[in-house]
Amino acid sequence: MWHLYQHTLCPFSRKVRFLAAEKGVTVELVRELPWERRDGFIELNPAGQTPVLSDGTLVLIDSVAICEYLEETVERTSLLGSGAAERAEQRRLIAWFDQKFYSEAVVPLLSERMFKRVVARAAPDAGVLRAAGRAVEGHLDYFDYLLERRRWLSGPAFGMADIAAAAHISVADYLGGIDWDGHDSTRQWYSALKSRPTFRPMLGEKMEGLPPPPHYDKLDF
Ligand SMILES: N[C@@H](CCC(=O)N[C@@H](CS)C(=O)NCC(=O)O)C(=O)O
């Protein structure tokens, strides 16, 4: 049995959970708060980061490595695409979310709205939140541009780029960081993702002391 050490507002954990569900792989969730640096967790992953996937013998670390492991070992429709060019485009967009969207939008939101409220008990910095809002707006404009030309983010087929995107966007949305007005193409695409039975369970989870905005788990938002 696979155990996934994860945190509900960690986008990398959400990406692995969504992908595992799409692949039909059952994982038992272990709640891990990385900032607590629990000894047993540091032994498992010296980097102290979620997610970690382990079956008790094999320990897989880093969401990209875990997703590619599941892609290579589970016989199901490929979520990376069939040709080299398709896979390159999927990987470009996965990196976009894991690096660019994460650092410009998710990190400031997590730090100001989650960490400061739940852990540090400090007031959020309005300037940091404003800059994150501007960054999100620029990203949404780009996703609209792509989705006006493609059915899914990387092309005609649903794939790992959509999974990575939904993981990061859902965390930003939970933290009230997304203004959907004027972004109908991205909103339509995200609504289709929200309705997938493999993704919906995550939208029902709440972090104690930090409720999401009312539209967060609605299909019509
Ligand atoms: N490249 C890693 C990034 C994982 C990551 O940054 N996880 C965050 C939580 S979302 C974390 O554990 N941060 C704690 C730390 O870096 O010490 C992956 O894709 O899994």
PDB file of C-alpha atoms and ligand atoms in Angstrom:
ATOM      1  CA  MET A   1       0.000   0.000   0.000  1.00  0.00           C
ATOM      2  CA  TRP A   2       1.297   3.451  -0.938  1.00  0.00           C
ATOM      3  CA  HIS A   3       1.415   6.143   1.736  1.00  0.00           C
ATOM      4  CA  LEU A   4       1.484   9.749   0.604  1.00  0.00           C
ATOM      5  CA  TYR A   5       2.965  12.206   3.101  1.00  0.00           C
ATOM      6  CA  GLN A   6       1.195  15.381   2.144  1.00  0.00           C
ATOM      7  CA  HIS A   7      -0.362  18.623   3.202  1.00  0.00           C
ATOM      8  CA  THR A   8      -3.805  19.769   2.073  1.00  0.00           C
ATOM      9  CA  LEU A   9      -2.590  23.210   0.915  1.00  0.00           C
ATOM     10  CA  CYS A  10       0.606  21.915  -0.710  1.00  0.00           C
ATOM     11  CA  PRO A  11       0.082  22.180  -4.495  1.00  0.00           C
ATOM     12  CA  PHE A  12       2.759  19.553  -5.183  1.00  0.00           C
ATOM     13  CA  SER A  13       0.891  17.094  -2.940  1.00  0.00           C
ATOM     14  CA  ARG A  14      -2.372  17.910  -4.733  1.00  0.00           C
ATOM     15  CA  LYS A  15      -0.704  17.264  -8.087  1.00  0.00           C
ATOM     16  CA  VAL A  16       0.397  13.769  -6.976  1.00  0.00           C
ATOM     17  CA  ARG A  17      -3.025  12.996  -5.458  1.00  0.00           C
ATOM     18  CA  PHE A  18      -4.861  14.071  -8.615  1.00  0.00           C
ATOM     19  CA  LEU A  19      -2.518  12.127 -10.887  1.00  0.00           C
ATOM     20  CA  ALA A  20      -2.630   8.983  -8.706  1.00  0.00           C
ATOM     21  CA  ALA A  21      -6.452   9.100  -8.775  1.00  0.00           C
ATOM     22  CA  GLU A  22      -6.448   9.515 -12.579  1.00  0.00           C
ATOM     23  CA  LYS A  23      -4.141   6.494 -12.827  1.00  0.00           C
ATOM     24  CA  GLY A  24      -6.375   4.459 -10.505  1.00  0.00           C
ATOM     25  CA  VAL A  25      -3.644   4.171  -7.863  1.00  0.00           C
ATOM     26  CA  THR A  26      -4.922   4.131  -4.274  1.00  0.00           C
ATOM     27  CA  VAL A  27      -2.847   6.084  -1.789  1.00  0.00           C
ATOM     28  CA  GLU A  28      -3.345   6.378   1.940  1.00  0.00           C
ATOM     29  CA  LEU A  29      -2.855   9.965   3.045  1.00  0.00           C
ATOM     30  CA  VAL A  30      -0.533  10.861   5.899  1.00  0.00           C
ATOM     31  CA  ARG A  31      -0.946  14.462   7.042  1.00  0.00           C
ATOM     32  CA  GLU A  32       2.448  16.119   7.275  1.00  0.00           C
ATOM     33  CA  LEU A  33       3.089  19.748   8.206  1.00  0.00           C
ATOM     34  CA  PRO A  34       6.543  20.347   6.679  1.00  0.00           C
ATOM     35  CA  TRP A  35       7.281  23.419   8.827  1.00  0.00           C
ATOM     36  CA  GLU A  36       7.171  21.187  11.951  1.00  0.00           C
ATOM     37  CA  ARG A  37      10.199  19.255  10.650  1.00  0.00           C
ATOM     38  CA  ARG A  38       9.105  16.021  12.335  1.00  0.00           C
ATOM     39  CA  ASP A  39      12.091  13.698  12.923  1.00  0.00           C
ATOM     40  CA  GLY A  40      10.460  10.679  11.262  1.00  0.00           C
ATOM     41  CA  PHE A  41       9.643  12.760   8.192  1.00  0.00           C
ATOM     42  CA  ILE A  42      13.167  14.233   7.918  1.00  0.00           C
ATOM     43  CA  GLU A  43      14.525  10.667   8.029  1.00  0.00           C
ATOM     44  CA  LEU A  44      12.277   9.856   5.085  1.00  0.00           C
ATOM     45  CA  ASN A  45      13.060  13.046   3.149  1.00  0.00           C
ATOM     46  CA  PRO A  46      16.128  14.988   4.319  1.00  0.00           C
ATOM     47  CA  ALA A  47      14.877  17.993   2.304  1.00  0.00           C
ATOM     48  CA  GLY A  48      11.869  18.106   4.646  1.00  0.00           C
ATOM     49  CA  GLN A  49       9.429  18.742   1.794  1.00  0.00           C
ATOM     50  CA  THR A  50       6.040  17.275   0.932  1.00  0.00           C
ATOM     51  CA  PRO A  51       5.042  15.216  -1.013  1.00  0.00           C
ATOM     52  CA  VAL A  52       6.725  11.871  -0.339  1.00  0.00           C
ATOM     53  CA  LEU A  53       5.271   8.604  -1.633  1.00  0.00           C
ATOM     54  CA  SER A  54       6.371   5.372   0.013  1.00  0.00           C
ATOM     55  CA  ASP A  55       5.276   1.740   0.024  1.00  0.00           C
ATOM     56  CA  GLY A  56       7.451   0.995   3.073  1.00  0.00           C
ATOM     57  CA  THR A  57      10.452  -0.049   0.958  1.00  0.00           C
ATOM     58  CA  LEU A  58      10.640   2.401  -1.914  1.00  0.00           C
ATOM     59  CA  VAL A  59      10.660   6.094  -1.009  1.00  0.00           C
ATOM     60  CA  LEU A  60       9.811   8.500  -3.832  1.00  0.00           C
ATOM     61  CA  ILE A  61      10.521  12.205  -3.324  1.00  0.00           C
ATOM     62  CA  ASP A  62       9.634  15.271  -5.418  1.00  0.00           C
ATOM     63  CA  SER A  63       6.300  15.611  -7.213  1.00  0.00           C
ATOM     64  CA  VAL A  64       7.823  15.532 -10.707  1.00  0.00           C
ATOM     65  CA  ALA A  65       9.773  12.348  -9.928  1.00  0.00           C
ATOM     66  CA  ILE A  66       6.685  10.765  -8.330  1.00  0.00           C
ATOM     67  CA  CYS A  67       4.378  11.677 -11.228  1.00  0.00           C
ATOM     68  CA  GLU A  68       6.849  10.383 -13.809  1.00  0.00           C
ATOM     69  CA  TYR A  69       7.291   7.177 -11.781  1.00  0.00           C
ATOM     70  CA  LEU A  70       3.519   6.580 -11.822  1.00  0.00           C
ATOM     71  CA  GLU A  71       3.373   7.500 -15.515  1.00  0.00           C
ATOM     72  CA  GLU A  72       6.096   4.926 -16.290  1.00  0.00           C
ATOM     73  CA  THR A  73       4.850   2.108 -14.079  1.00  0.00           C
ATOM     74  CA  VAL A  74       1.061   2.223 -14.296  1.00  0.00           C
ATOM     75  CA  GLU A  75      -0.424   0.865 -17.495  1.00  0.00           C
ATOM     76  CA  ARG A  76      -3.106   3.388 -18.317  1.00  0.00           C
ATOM     77  CA  THR A  77      -3.530   6.064 -20.943  1.00  0.00           C
ATOM     78  CA  SER A  78      -0.431   8.263 -20.925  1.00  0.00           C
ATOM     79  CA  LEU A  79      -0.960  11.603 -19.230  1.00  0.00           C
ATOM     80  CA  LEU A  80       2.154  13.027 -20.868  1.00  0.00           C
ATOM     81  CA  GLY A  81       1.072  12.421 -24.464  1.00  0.00           C
ATOM     82  CA  SER A  82       2.292  10.087 -27.157  1.00  0.00           C
ATOM     83  CA  GLY A  83       4.942  11.975 -29.131  1.00  0.00           C
ATOM     84  CA  ALA A  84       8.135  13.718 -28.015  1.00  0.00           C
ATOM     85  CA  ALA A  85       6.776  17.146 -28.970  1.00  0.00           C
ATOM     86  CA  GLU A  86       3.555  16.584 -26.972  1.00  0.00           C
ATOM     87  CA  ARG A  87       5.552  15.479 -23.941  1.00  0.00           C
ATOM     88  CA  ALA A  88       7.837  18.521 -24.249  1.00  0.00           C
ATOM     89  CA  GLU A  89       4.805  20.856 -24.223  1.00  0.00           C
ATOM     90  CA  GLN A  90       3.271  19.080 -21.226  1.00  0.00           C
ATOM     91  CA  ARG A  91       6.602  19.356 -19.365  1.00  0.00           C
ATOM     92  CA  ARG A  92       6.995  23.048 -20.271  1.00  0.00           C
ATOM     93  CA  LEU A  93       3.623  23.820 -18.711  1.00  0.00           C
ATOM     94  CA  ILE A  94       4.213  21.619 -15.656  1.00  0.00           C
ATOM     95  CA  ALA A  95       7.434  23.596 -15.048  1.00  0.00           C
ATOM     96  CA  TRP A  96       5.475  26.840 -15.602  1.00  0.00           C
ATOM     97  CA  PHE A  97       3.166  25.967 -12.719  1.00  0.00           C
ATOM     98  CA  ASP A  98       5.696  24.293 -10.426  1.00  0.00           C
ATOM     99  CA  GLN A  99       8.199  27.132 -10.775  1.00  0.00           C
ATOM    100  CA  LYS A 100       6.694  30.359 -12.114  1.00  0.00           C
ATOM    101  CA  PHE A 101       3.085  30.255 -10.903  1.00  0.00           C
ATOM    102  CA  TYR A 102       4.193  28.696  -7.608  1.00  0.00           C
ATOM    103  CA  SER A 103       6.845  31.323  -6.817  1.00  0.00           C
ATOM    104  CA  GLU A 104       4.929  34.372  -8.111  1.00  0.00           C
ATOM    105  CA  ALA A 105       1.435  33.491  -6.846  1.00  0.00           C
ATOM    106  CA  VAL A 106       1.199  30.471  -4.531  1.00  0.00           C
ATOM    107  CA  VAL A 107       4.220  31.156  -2.290  1.00  0.00           C
ATOM    108  CA  PRO A 108       3.177  34.731  -1.375  1.00  0.00           C
ATOM    109  CA  LEU A 109      -0.429  33.601  -0.790  1.00  0.00           C
ATOM    110  CA  LEU A 110       0.652  30.661   1.355  1.00  0.00           C
ATOM    111  CA  SER A 111       3.050  32.792   3.323  1.00  0.00           C
ATOM    112  CA  GLU A 112       0.713  35.777   3.885  1.00  0.00           C
ATOM    113  CA  ARG A 113      -2.672  34.021   4.196  1.00  0.00           C
ATOM    114  CA  MET A 114      -1.820  30.581   5.572  1.00  0.00           C
ATOM    115  CA  PHE A 115       1.540  30.615   7.367  1.00  0.00           C
ATOM    116  CA  LYS A 116       1.146  34.025   9.016  1.00  0.00           C
ATOM    117  CA  ARG A 117      -2.404  33.261  10.144  1.00  0.00           C
ATOM    118  CA  VAL A 118      -2.090  29.650  11.282  1.00  0.00           C
ATOM    119  CA  VAL A 119       1.546  29.357  12.343  1.00  0.00           C
ATOM    120  CA  ALA A 120       3.209  32.761  12.934  1.00  0.00           C
ATOM    121  CA  ARG A 121       0.030  34.571  14.126  1.00  0.00           C
ATOM    122  CA  ALA A 122       1.043  37.752  12.309  1.00  0.00           C
ATOM    123  CA  ALA A 123      -0.818  40.160  10.018  1.00  0.00           C
ATOM    124  CA  PRO A 124      -0.482  39.657   6.245  1.00  0.00           C
ATOM    125  CA  ASP A 125       1.540  42.162   4.231  1.00  0.00           C
ATOM    126  CA  ALA A 126      -0.942  43.960   1.931  1.00  0.00           C
ATOM    127  CA  GLY A 127       1.839  44.955  -0.503  1.00  0.00           C
ATOM    128  CA  VAL A 128       2.913  41.335  -0.996  1.00  0.00           C
ATOM    129  CA  LEU A 129      -0.727  40.302  -1.568  1.00  0.00           C
ATOM    130  CA  ARG A 130      -1.235  43.098  -4.120  1.00  0.00           C
ATOM    131  CA  ALA A 131       1.857  41.989  -6.055  1.00  0.00           C
ATOM    132  CA  ALA A 132       0.610  38.369  -5.986  1.00  0.00           C
ATOM    133  CA  GLY A 133      -2.783  39.569  -7.304  1.00  0.00           C
ATOM    134  CA  ARG A 134      -1.091  41.346 -10.221  1.00  0.00           C
ATOM    135  CA  ALA A 135       0.955  38.227 -10.974  1.00  0.00           C
ATOM    136  CA  VAL A 136      -2.162  36.009 -10.920  1.00  0.00           C
ATOM    137  CA  GLU A 137      -3.901  38.387 -13.333  1.00  0.00           C
ATOM    138  CA  GLY A 138      -1.011  38.116 -15.823  1.00  0.00           C
ATOM    139  CA  HIS A 139      -0.998  34.312 -15.538  1.00  0.00           C
ATOM    140  CA  LEU A 140      -4.775  34.077 -16.085  1.00  0.00           C
ATOM    141  CA  ASP A 141      -4.467  36.249 -19.224  1.00  0.00           C
ATOM    142  CA  TYR A 142      -1.918  33.765 -20.587  1.00  0.00           C
ATOM    143  CA  PHE A 143      -4.071  30.705 -19.695  1.00  0.00           C
ATOM    144  CA  ASP A 144      -7.066  32.380 -21.420  1.00  0.00           C
ATOM    145  CA  TYR A 145      -4.878  32.863 -24.508  1.00  0.00           C
ATOM    146  CA  LEU A 146      -3.894  29.171 -24.538  1.00  0.00           C
ATOM    147  CA  LEU A 147      -7.406  27.893 -23.814  1.00  0.00           C
ATOM    148  CA  GLU A 148      -8.944  29.999 -26.587  1.00  0.00           C
ATOM    149  CA  ARG A 149      -6.759  27.952 -28.958  1.00  0.00           C
ATOM    150  CA  ARG A 150      -6.703  24.525 -27.285  1.00  0.00           C
ATOM    151  CA  ARG A 151      -9.271  22.259 -25.618  1.00  0.00           C
ATOM    152  CA  TRP A 152      -6.877  21.508 -22.745  1.00  0.00           C
ATOM    153  CA  LEU A 153      -3.822  23.463 -21.620  1.00  0.00           C
ATOM    154  CA  SER A 154      -1.223  21.655 -23.692  1.00  0.00           C
ATOM    155  CA  GLY A 155      -3.390  20.549 -26.630  1.00  0.00           C
ATOM    156  CA  PRO A 156      -6.418  18.439 -27.553  1.00  0.00           C
ATOM    157  CA  ALA A 157      -6.008  15.892 -24.751  1.00  0.00           C
ATOM    158  CA  PHE A 158      -6.290  16.187 -20.975  1.00  0.00           C
ATOM    159  CA  GLY A 159      -2.895  15.592 -19.400  1.00  0.00           C
ATOM    160  CA  MET A 160      -0.351  16.194 -16.685  1.00  0.00           C
ATOM    161  CA  ALA A 161      -0.150  19.927 -17.420  1.00  0.00           C
ATOM    162  CA  ASP A 162      -3.863  20.258 -16.556  1.00  0.00           C
ATOM    163  CA  ILE A 163      -3.275  18.268 -13.370  1.00  0.00           C
ATOM    164  CA  ALA A 164      -0.346  20.483 -12.308  1.00  0.00           C
ATOM    165  CA  ALA A 165      -2.328  23.616 -13.187  1.00  0.00           C
ATOM    166  CA  ALA A 166      -5.420  22.520 -11.229  1.00  0.00           C
ATOM    167  CA  ALA A 167      -3.259  21.690  -8.214  1.00  0.00           C
ATOM    168  CA  HIS A 168      -1.645  25.146  -8.066  1.00  0.00           C
ATOM    169  CA  ILE A 169      -4.722  27.142  -9.080  1.00  0.00           C
ATOM    170  CA  SER A 170      -6.901  25.361  -6.492  1.00  0.00           C
ATOM    171  CA  VAL A 171      -4.512  26.304  -3.685  1.00  0.00           C
ATOM    172  CA  ALA A 172      -4.385  29.935  -4.859  1.00  0.00           C
ATOM    173  CA  ASP A 173      -8.208  29.910  -5.113  1.00  0.00           C
ATOM    174  CA  TYR A 174      -8.556  28.406  -1.609  1.00  0.00           C
ATOM    175  CA  LEU A 175      -6.492  31.319  -0.306  1.00  0.00           C
ATOM    176  CA  GLY A 176      -8.747  33.868  -2.029  1.00  0.00           C
ATOM    177  CA  GLY A 177      -6.026  34.774  -4.522  1.00  0.00           C
ATOM    178  CA  ILE A 178      -8.022  34.411  -7.756  1.00  0.00           C
ATOM    179  CA  ASP A 179     -10.392  36.959  -9.229  1.00  0.00           C
ATOM    180  CA  TRP A 180     -12.218  35.001 -11.965  1.00  0.00           C
ATOM    181  CA  ASP A 181     -13.890  38.063 -13.517  1.00  0.00           C
ATOM    182  CA  GLY A 182     -12.930  38.465 -17.164  1.00  0.00           C
ATOM    183  CA  HIS A 183     -11.315  35.022 -17.427  1.00  0.00           C
ATOM    184  CA  ASP A 184     -14.118  32.949 -18.920  1.00  0.00           C
ATOM    185  CA  SER A 185     -11.908  30.548 -20.894  1.00  0.00           C
ATOM    186  CA  THR A 186      -9.867  29.585 -17.850  1.00  0.00           C
ATOM    187  CA  ARG A 187     -12.994  29.523 -15.692  1.00  0.00           C
ATOM    188  CA  GLN A 188     -14.714  27.060 -18.109  1.00  0.00           C
ATOM    189  CA  TRP A 189     -11.652  24.817 -18.223  1.00  0.00           C
ATOM    190  CA  TYR A 190     -11.336  24.877 -14.407  1.00  0.00           C
ATOM    191  CA  SER A 191     -15.039  24.102 -13.982  1.00  0.00           C
ATOM    192  CA  ALA A 192     -14.564  20.961 -16.124  1.00  0.00           C
ATOM    193  CA  LEU A 193     -11.642  19.935 -13.892  1.00  0.00           C
ATOM    194  CA  LYS A 194     -13.603  20.625 -10.716  1.00  0.00           C
ATOM    195  CA  SER A 195     -16.289  18.200 -11.839  1.00  0.00           C
ATOM    196  CA  ARG A 196     -13.861  15.266 -12.252  1.00  0.00           C
ATOM    197  CA  PRO A 197     -14.442  12.635  -9.525  1.00  0.00           C
ATOM    198  CA  THR A 198     -10.645  12.292  -9.262  1.00  0.00           C
ATOM    199  CA  PHE A 199     -10.277  15.947  -8.243  1.00  0.00           C
ATOM    200  CA  ARG A 200     -13.500  16.754  -6.367  1.00  0.00           C
ATOM    201  CA  PRO A 201     -12.542  15.113  -3.034  1.00  0.00           C
ATOM    202  CA  MET A 202      -9.703  17.617  -2.553  1.00  0.00           C
ATOM    203  CA  LEU A 203     -12.125  20.515  -2.872  1.00  0.00           C
ATOM    204  CA  GLY A 204     -14.066  19.193   0.117  1.00  0.00           C
ATOM    205  CA  GLU A 205     -11.069  19.407   2.457  1.00  0.00           C
ATOM    206  CA  LYS A 206     -10.627  22.380   4.743  1.00  0.00           C
ATOM    207  CA  MET A 207      -7.689  23.556   6.761  1.00  0.00           C
ATOM    208  CA  GLU A 208      -8.589  24.182  10.386  1.00  0.00           C
ATOM    209  CA  GLY A 209      -8.848  27.903  11.181  1.00  0.00           C
ATOM    210  CA  LEU A 210      -8.592  28.863   7.529  1.00  0.00           C
ATOM    211  CA  PRO A 211     -11.861  28.486   5.584  1.00  0.00           C
ATOM    212  CA  PRO A 212     -11.858  28.928   1.782  1.00  0.00           C
ATOM    213  CA  PRO A 213     -14.076  31.524   0.045  1.00  0.00           C
ATOM    214  CA  PRO A 214     -17.693  30.341  -0.619  1.00  0.00           C
ATOM    215  CA  HIS A 215     -17.171  29.863  -4.392  1.00  0.00           C
ATOM    216  CA  TYR A 216     -14.143  27.587  -3.888  1.00  0.00           C
ATOM    217  CA  ASP A 217     -15.839  24.171  -4.236  1.00  0.00           C
ATOM    218  CA  LYS A 218     -18.735  25.283  -6.491  1.00  0.00           C
ATOM    219  CA  LEU A 219     -18.887  24.134 -10.110  1.00  0.00           C
ATOM    220  CA  ASP A 220     -20.653  27.341 -11.038  1.00  0.00           C
ATOM    221  CA  PHE A 221     -18.424  30.098  -9.685  1.00  0.00           C
TER     222      PHE A 221
HETATM  223  N1  LIG B   1      10.192  20.342  -5.985  1.00  0.00           N
HETATM  224  C1  LIG B   1       9.366  19.849  -4.902  1.00  0.00           C
HETATM  225  C2  LIG B   1       8.828  21.035  -4.105  1.00  0.00           C
HETATM  226  C3  LIG B   1       8.083  20.592  -2.860  1.00  0.00           C
HETATM  227  C4  LIG B   1       7.785  21.764  -1.931  1.00  0.00           C
HETATM  228  O1  LIG B   1       8.327  22.872  -2.094  1.00  0.00           O
HETATM  229  N2  LIG B   1       6.961  21.484  -0.906  1.00  0.00           N
HETATM  230  C5  LIG B   1       6.661  22.497   0.087  1.00  0.00           C
HETATM  231  C6  LIG B   1       5.197  22.414   0.531  1.00  0.00           C
HETATM  232  S1  LIG B   1       4.133  22.872  -0.782  1.00  0.00           S
HETATM  233  C7  LIG B   1       7.488  22.226   1.335  1.00  0.00           C
HETATM  234  O2  LIG B   1       7.535  21.099   1.780  1.00  0.00           O
HETATM  235  N3  LIG B   1       8.120  23.277   1.884  1.00  0.00           N
HETATM  236  C8  LIG B   1       8.872  23.155   3.075  1.00  0.00           C
HETATM  237  C9  LIG B   1      10.343  23.430   2.845  1.00  0.00           C
HETATM  238  O3  LIG B   1      10.744  23.699   1.693  1.00  0.00           O
HETATM  239  O4  LIG B   1      11.085  23.350   3.819  1.00  0.00           O
HETATM  240  C10 LIG B   1       8.257  18.971  -5.481  1.00  0.00           C
HETATM  241  O5  LIG B   1       7.906  19.136  -6.652  1.00  0.00           O
HETATM  242  O6  LIG B   1       7.764  18.075  -4.769  1.00  0.00           O
END
